[in-house]
mmCIF file of C-alpha atoms in Angstrom:
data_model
loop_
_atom_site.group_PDB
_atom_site.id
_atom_site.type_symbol
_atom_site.label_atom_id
_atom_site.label_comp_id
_atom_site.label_asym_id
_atom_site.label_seq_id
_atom_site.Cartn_x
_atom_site.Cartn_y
_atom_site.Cartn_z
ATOM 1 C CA UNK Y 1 0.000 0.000 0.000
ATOM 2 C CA UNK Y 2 2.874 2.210 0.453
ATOM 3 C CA UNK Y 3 3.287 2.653 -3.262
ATOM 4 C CA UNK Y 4 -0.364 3.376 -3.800
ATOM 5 C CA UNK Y 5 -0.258 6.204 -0.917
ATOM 6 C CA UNK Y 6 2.748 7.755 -2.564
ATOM 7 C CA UNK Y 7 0.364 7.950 -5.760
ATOM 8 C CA UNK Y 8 -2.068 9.724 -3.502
ATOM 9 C CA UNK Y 9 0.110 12.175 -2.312
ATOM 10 C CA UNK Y 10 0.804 12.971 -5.602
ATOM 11 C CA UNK Y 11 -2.482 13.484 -7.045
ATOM 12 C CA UNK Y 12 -3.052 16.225 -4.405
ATOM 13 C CA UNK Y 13 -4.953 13.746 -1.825
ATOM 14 C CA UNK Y 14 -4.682 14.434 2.030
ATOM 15 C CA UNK Y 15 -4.527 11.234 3.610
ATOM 16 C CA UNK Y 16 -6.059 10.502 7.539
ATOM 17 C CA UNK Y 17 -5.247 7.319 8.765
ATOM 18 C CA UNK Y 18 -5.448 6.216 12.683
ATOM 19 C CA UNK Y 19 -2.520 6.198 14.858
ATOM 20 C CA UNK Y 20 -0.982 3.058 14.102
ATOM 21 C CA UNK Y 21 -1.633 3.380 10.180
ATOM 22 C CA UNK Y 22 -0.253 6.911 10.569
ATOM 23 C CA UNK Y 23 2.968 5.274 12.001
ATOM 24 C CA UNK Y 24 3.635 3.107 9.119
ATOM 25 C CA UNK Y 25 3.149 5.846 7.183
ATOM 26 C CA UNK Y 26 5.083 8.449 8.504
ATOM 27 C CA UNK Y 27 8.021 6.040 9.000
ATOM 28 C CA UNK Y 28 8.219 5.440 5.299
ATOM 29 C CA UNK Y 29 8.186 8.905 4.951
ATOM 30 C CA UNK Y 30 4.658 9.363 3.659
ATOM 31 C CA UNK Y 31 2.872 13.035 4.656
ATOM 32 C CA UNK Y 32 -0.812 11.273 6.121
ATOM 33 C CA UNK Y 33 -2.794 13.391 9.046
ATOM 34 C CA UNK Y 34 -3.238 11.265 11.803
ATOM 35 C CA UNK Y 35 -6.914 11.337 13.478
ATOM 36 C CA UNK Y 36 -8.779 9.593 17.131
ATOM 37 C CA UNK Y 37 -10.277 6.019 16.402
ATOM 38 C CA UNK Y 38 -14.052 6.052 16.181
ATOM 39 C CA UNK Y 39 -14.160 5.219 20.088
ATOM 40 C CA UNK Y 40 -12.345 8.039 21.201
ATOM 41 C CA UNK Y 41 -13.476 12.123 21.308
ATOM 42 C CA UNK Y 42 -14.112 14.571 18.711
ATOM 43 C CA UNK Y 43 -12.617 15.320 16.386
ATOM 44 C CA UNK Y 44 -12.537 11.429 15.114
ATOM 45 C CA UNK Y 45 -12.723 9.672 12.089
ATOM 46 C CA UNK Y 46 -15.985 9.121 12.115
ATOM 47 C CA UNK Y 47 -16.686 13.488 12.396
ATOM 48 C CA UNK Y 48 -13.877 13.640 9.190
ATOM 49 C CA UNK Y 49 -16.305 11.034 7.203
ATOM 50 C CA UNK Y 50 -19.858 12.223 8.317
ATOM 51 C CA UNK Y 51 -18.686 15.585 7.556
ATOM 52 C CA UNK Y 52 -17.947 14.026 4.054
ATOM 53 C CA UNK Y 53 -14.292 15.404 3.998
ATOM 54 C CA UNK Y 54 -13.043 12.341 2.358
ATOM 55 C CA UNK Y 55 -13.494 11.035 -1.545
ATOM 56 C CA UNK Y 56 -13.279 6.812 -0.812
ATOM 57 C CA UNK Y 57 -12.056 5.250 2.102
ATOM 58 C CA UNK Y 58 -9.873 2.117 2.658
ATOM 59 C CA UNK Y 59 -10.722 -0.134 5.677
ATOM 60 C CA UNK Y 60 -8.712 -3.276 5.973
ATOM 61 C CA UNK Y 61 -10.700 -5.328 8.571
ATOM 62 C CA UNK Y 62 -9.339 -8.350 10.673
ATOM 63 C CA UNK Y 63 -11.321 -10.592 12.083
ATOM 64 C CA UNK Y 64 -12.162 -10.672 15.937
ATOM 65 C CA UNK Y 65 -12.211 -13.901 17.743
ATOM 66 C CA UNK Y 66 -13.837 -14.474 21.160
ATOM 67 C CA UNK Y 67 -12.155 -15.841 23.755
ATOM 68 C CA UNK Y 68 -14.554 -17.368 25.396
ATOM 69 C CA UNK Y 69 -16.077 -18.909 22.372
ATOM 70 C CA UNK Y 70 -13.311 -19.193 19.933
ATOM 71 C CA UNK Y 71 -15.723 -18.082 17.585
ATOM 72 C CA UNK Y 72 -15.977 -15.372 15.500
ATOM 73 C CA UNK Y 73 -17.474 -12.619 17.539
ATOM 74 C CA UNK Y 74 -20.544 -9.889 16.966
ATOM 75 C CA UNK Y 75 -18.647 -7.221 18.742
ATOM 76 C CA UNK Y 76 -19.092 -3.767 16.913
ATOM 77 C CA UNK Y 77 -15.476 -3.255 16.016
ATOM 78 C CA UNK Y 78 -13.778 0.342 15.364
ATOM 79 C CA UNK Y 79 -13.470 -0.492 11.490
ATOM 80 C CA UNK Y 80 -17.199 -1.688 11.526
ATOM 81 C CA UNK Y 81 -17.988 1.703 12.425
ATOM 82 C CA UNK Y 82 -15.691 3.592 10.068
ATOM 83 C CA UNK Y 83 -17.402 0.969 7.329
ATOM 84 C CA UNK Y 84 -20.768 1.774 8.635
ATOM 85 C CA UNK Y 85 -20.117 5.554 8.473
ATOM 86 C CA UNK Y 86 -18.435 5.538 5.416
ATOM 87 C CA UNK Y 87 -21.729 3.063 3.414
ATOM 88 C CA UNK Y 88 -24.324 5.599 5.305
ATOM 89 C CA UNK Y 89 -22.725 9.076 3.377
ATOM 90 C CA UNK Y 90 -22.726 7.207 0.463
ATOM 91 C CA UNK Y 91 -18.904 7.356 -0.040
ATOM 92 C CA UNK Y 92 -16.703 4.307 -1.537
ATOM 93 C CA UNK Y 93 -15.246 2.285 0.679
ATOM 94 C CA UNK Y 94 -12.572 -0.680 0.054
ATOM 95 C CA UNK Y 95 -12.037 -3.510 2.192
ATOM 96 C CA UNK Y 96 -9.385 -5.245 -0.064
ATOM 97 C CA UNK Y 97 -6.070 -4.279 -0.258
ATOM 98 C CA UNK Y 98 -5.622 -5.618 -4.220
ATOM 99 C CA UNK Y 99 -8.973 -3.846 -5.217
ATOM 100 C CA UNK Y 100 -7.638 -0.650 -3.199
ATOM 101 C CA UNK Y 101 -4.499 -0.804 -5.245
ATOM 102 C CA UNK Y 102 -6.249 -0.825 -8.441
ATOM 103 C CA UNK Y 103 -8.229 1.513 -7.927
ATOM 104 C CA UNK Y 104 -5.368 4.060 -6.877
ATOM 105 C CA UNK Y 105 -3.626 3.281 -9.703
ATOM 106 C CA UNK Y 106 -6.575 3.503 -12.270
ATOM 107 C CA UNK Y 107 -7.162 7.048 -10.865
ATOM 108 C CA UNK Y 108 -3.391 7.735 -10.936
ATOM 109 C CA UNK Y 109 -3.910 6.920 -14.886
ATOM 110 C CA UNK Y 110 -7.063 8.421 -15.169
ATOM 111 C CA UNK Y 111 -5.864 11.831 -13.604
ATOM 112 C CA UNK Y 112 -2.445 11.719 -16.323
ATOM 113 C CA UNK Y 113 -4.812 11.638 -19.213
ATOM 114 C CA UNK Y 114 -7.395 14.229 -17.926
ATOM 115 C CA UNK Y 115 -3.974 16.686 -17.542
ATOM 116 C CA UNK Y 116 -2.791 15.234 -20.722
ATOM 117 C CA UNK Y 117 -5.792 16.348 -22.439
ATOM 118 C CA UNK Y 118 -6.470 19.736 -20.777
ATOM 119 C CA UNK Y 119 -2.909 20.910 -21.609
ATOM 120 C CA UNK Y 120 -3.524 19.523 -25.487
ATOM 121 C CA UNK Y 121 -6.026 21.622 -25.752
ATOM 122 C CA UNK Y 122 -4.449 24.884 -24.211
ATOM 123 C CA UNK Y 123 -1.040 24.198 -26.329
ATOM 124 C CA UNK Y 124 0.692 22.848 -24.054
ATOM 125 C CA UNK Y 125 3.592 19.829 -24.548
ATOM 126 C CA UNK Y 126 1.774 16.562 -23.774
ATOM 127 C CA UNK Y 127 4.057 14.145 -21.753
ATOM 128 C CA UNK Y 128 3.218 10.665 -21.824
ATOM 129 C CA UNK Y 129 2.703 9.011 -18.249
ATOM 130 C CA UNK Y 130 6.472 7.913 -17.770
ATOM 131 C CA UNK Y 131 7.622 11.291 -18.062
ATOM 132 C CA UNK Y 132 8.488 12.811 -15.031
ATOM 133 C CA UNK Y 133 7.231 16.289 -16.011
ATOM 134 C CA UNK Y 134 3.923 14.829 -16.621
ATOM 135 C CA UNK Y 135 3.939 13.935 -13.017
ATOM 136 C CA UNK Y 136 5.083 17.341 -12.044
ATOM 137 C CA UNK Y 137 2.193 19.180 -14.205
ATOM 138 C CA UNK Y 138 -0.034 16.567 -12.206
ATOM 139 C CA UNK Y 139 0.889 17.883 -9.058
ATOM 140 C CA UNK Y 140 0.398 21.365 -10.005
ATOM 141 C CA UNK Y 141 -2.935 20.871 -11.557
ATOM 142 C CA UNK Y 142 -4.629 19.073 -8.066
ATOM 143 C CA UNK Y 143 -2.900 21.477 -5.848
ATOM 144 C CA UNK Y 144 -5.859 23.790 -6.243
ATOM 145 C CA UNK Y 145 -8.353 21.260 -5.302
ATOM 146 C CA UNK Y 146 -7.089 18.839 -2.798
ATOM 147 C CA UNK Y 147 -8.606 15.625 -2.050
ATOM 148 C CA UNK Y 148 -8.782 13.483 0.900
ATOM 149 C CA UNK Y 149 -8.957 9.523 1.886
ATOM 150 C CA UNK Y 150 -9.197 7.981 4.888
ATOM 151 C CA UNK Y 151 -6.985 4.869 5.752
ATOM 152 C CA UNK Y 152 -7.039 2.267 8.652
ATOM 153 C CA UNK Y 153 -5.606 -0.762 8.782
ATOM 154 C CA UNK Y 154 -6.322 -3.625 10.902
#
């Protein structure tokens, strides 16, 4: 996923994850805002998604296990909360990492051919996607509009 939330960053996306996401992150050098798990005050992620400040969100779930049943339990988890929140504002939410990456990097080629064609038509050189200027005149062209995702891991 690191990859991927490089791609983000470049597009112009702020990225909130939870603390411990937000420490992965930052330790591979990757700008993220960190924000409270849905149990814990305001200002949390839930307030950041029902306030619809985020485009999609990614939600990697793991599965809880009672211990007095070694059973799968019914216990509203923090991610089944952030899923909940995130399904009720009508926002997309991915809960596999592959489909997550795919979608990142669709966008990522979606967003090089939407500057590709906006500078075509202004007269602009047109780079193709492995250029490294393309990338820069990427950058440039979100940085008026940033967007946001939320992240949490399991």
């Amino acid at each position: 996923f690191l990859e991927t939330a490089n791609i983000l960053i470049e597009l112009g996306y702020t990225i909130f994850a939870t603390h411990s996401t937000a420490q992965i992150l930052e330790k591979q050098n990757i700008r993220c805002s960190a924000v409270r798990k849905a149990y814990q005050q305001s200002p949390n992620v839930l307030d950041i998604i029902d306030n619809n400040k985020v485009s999609f969100v990614v939600n990697l779930s793991k599965v809880e296990i009672s211990e007095a049943k070694r059973e799968v339990g019914h216990v509203v988890t923090d991610g089944f909360r952030i899923r909940r929140a995130t399904v009720d504002n009508q926002i997309p939410l991915f809960t596999d990492l592959h489909l997550a990456r795919a979608f990142i990097k669709a966008l990522s080629r979606r967003m090089a051919v939407q500057v590709a064609a906006h500078q075509s038509k202004r007269g602009l050189p047109v780079f193709s996607s492995a250029d490294s200027a393309a990338g820069t005149s990427l950058r440039r062209a979100r940085a008026k509009s940033p967007r946001r995702c939320t992240s949490q891991g399991s």
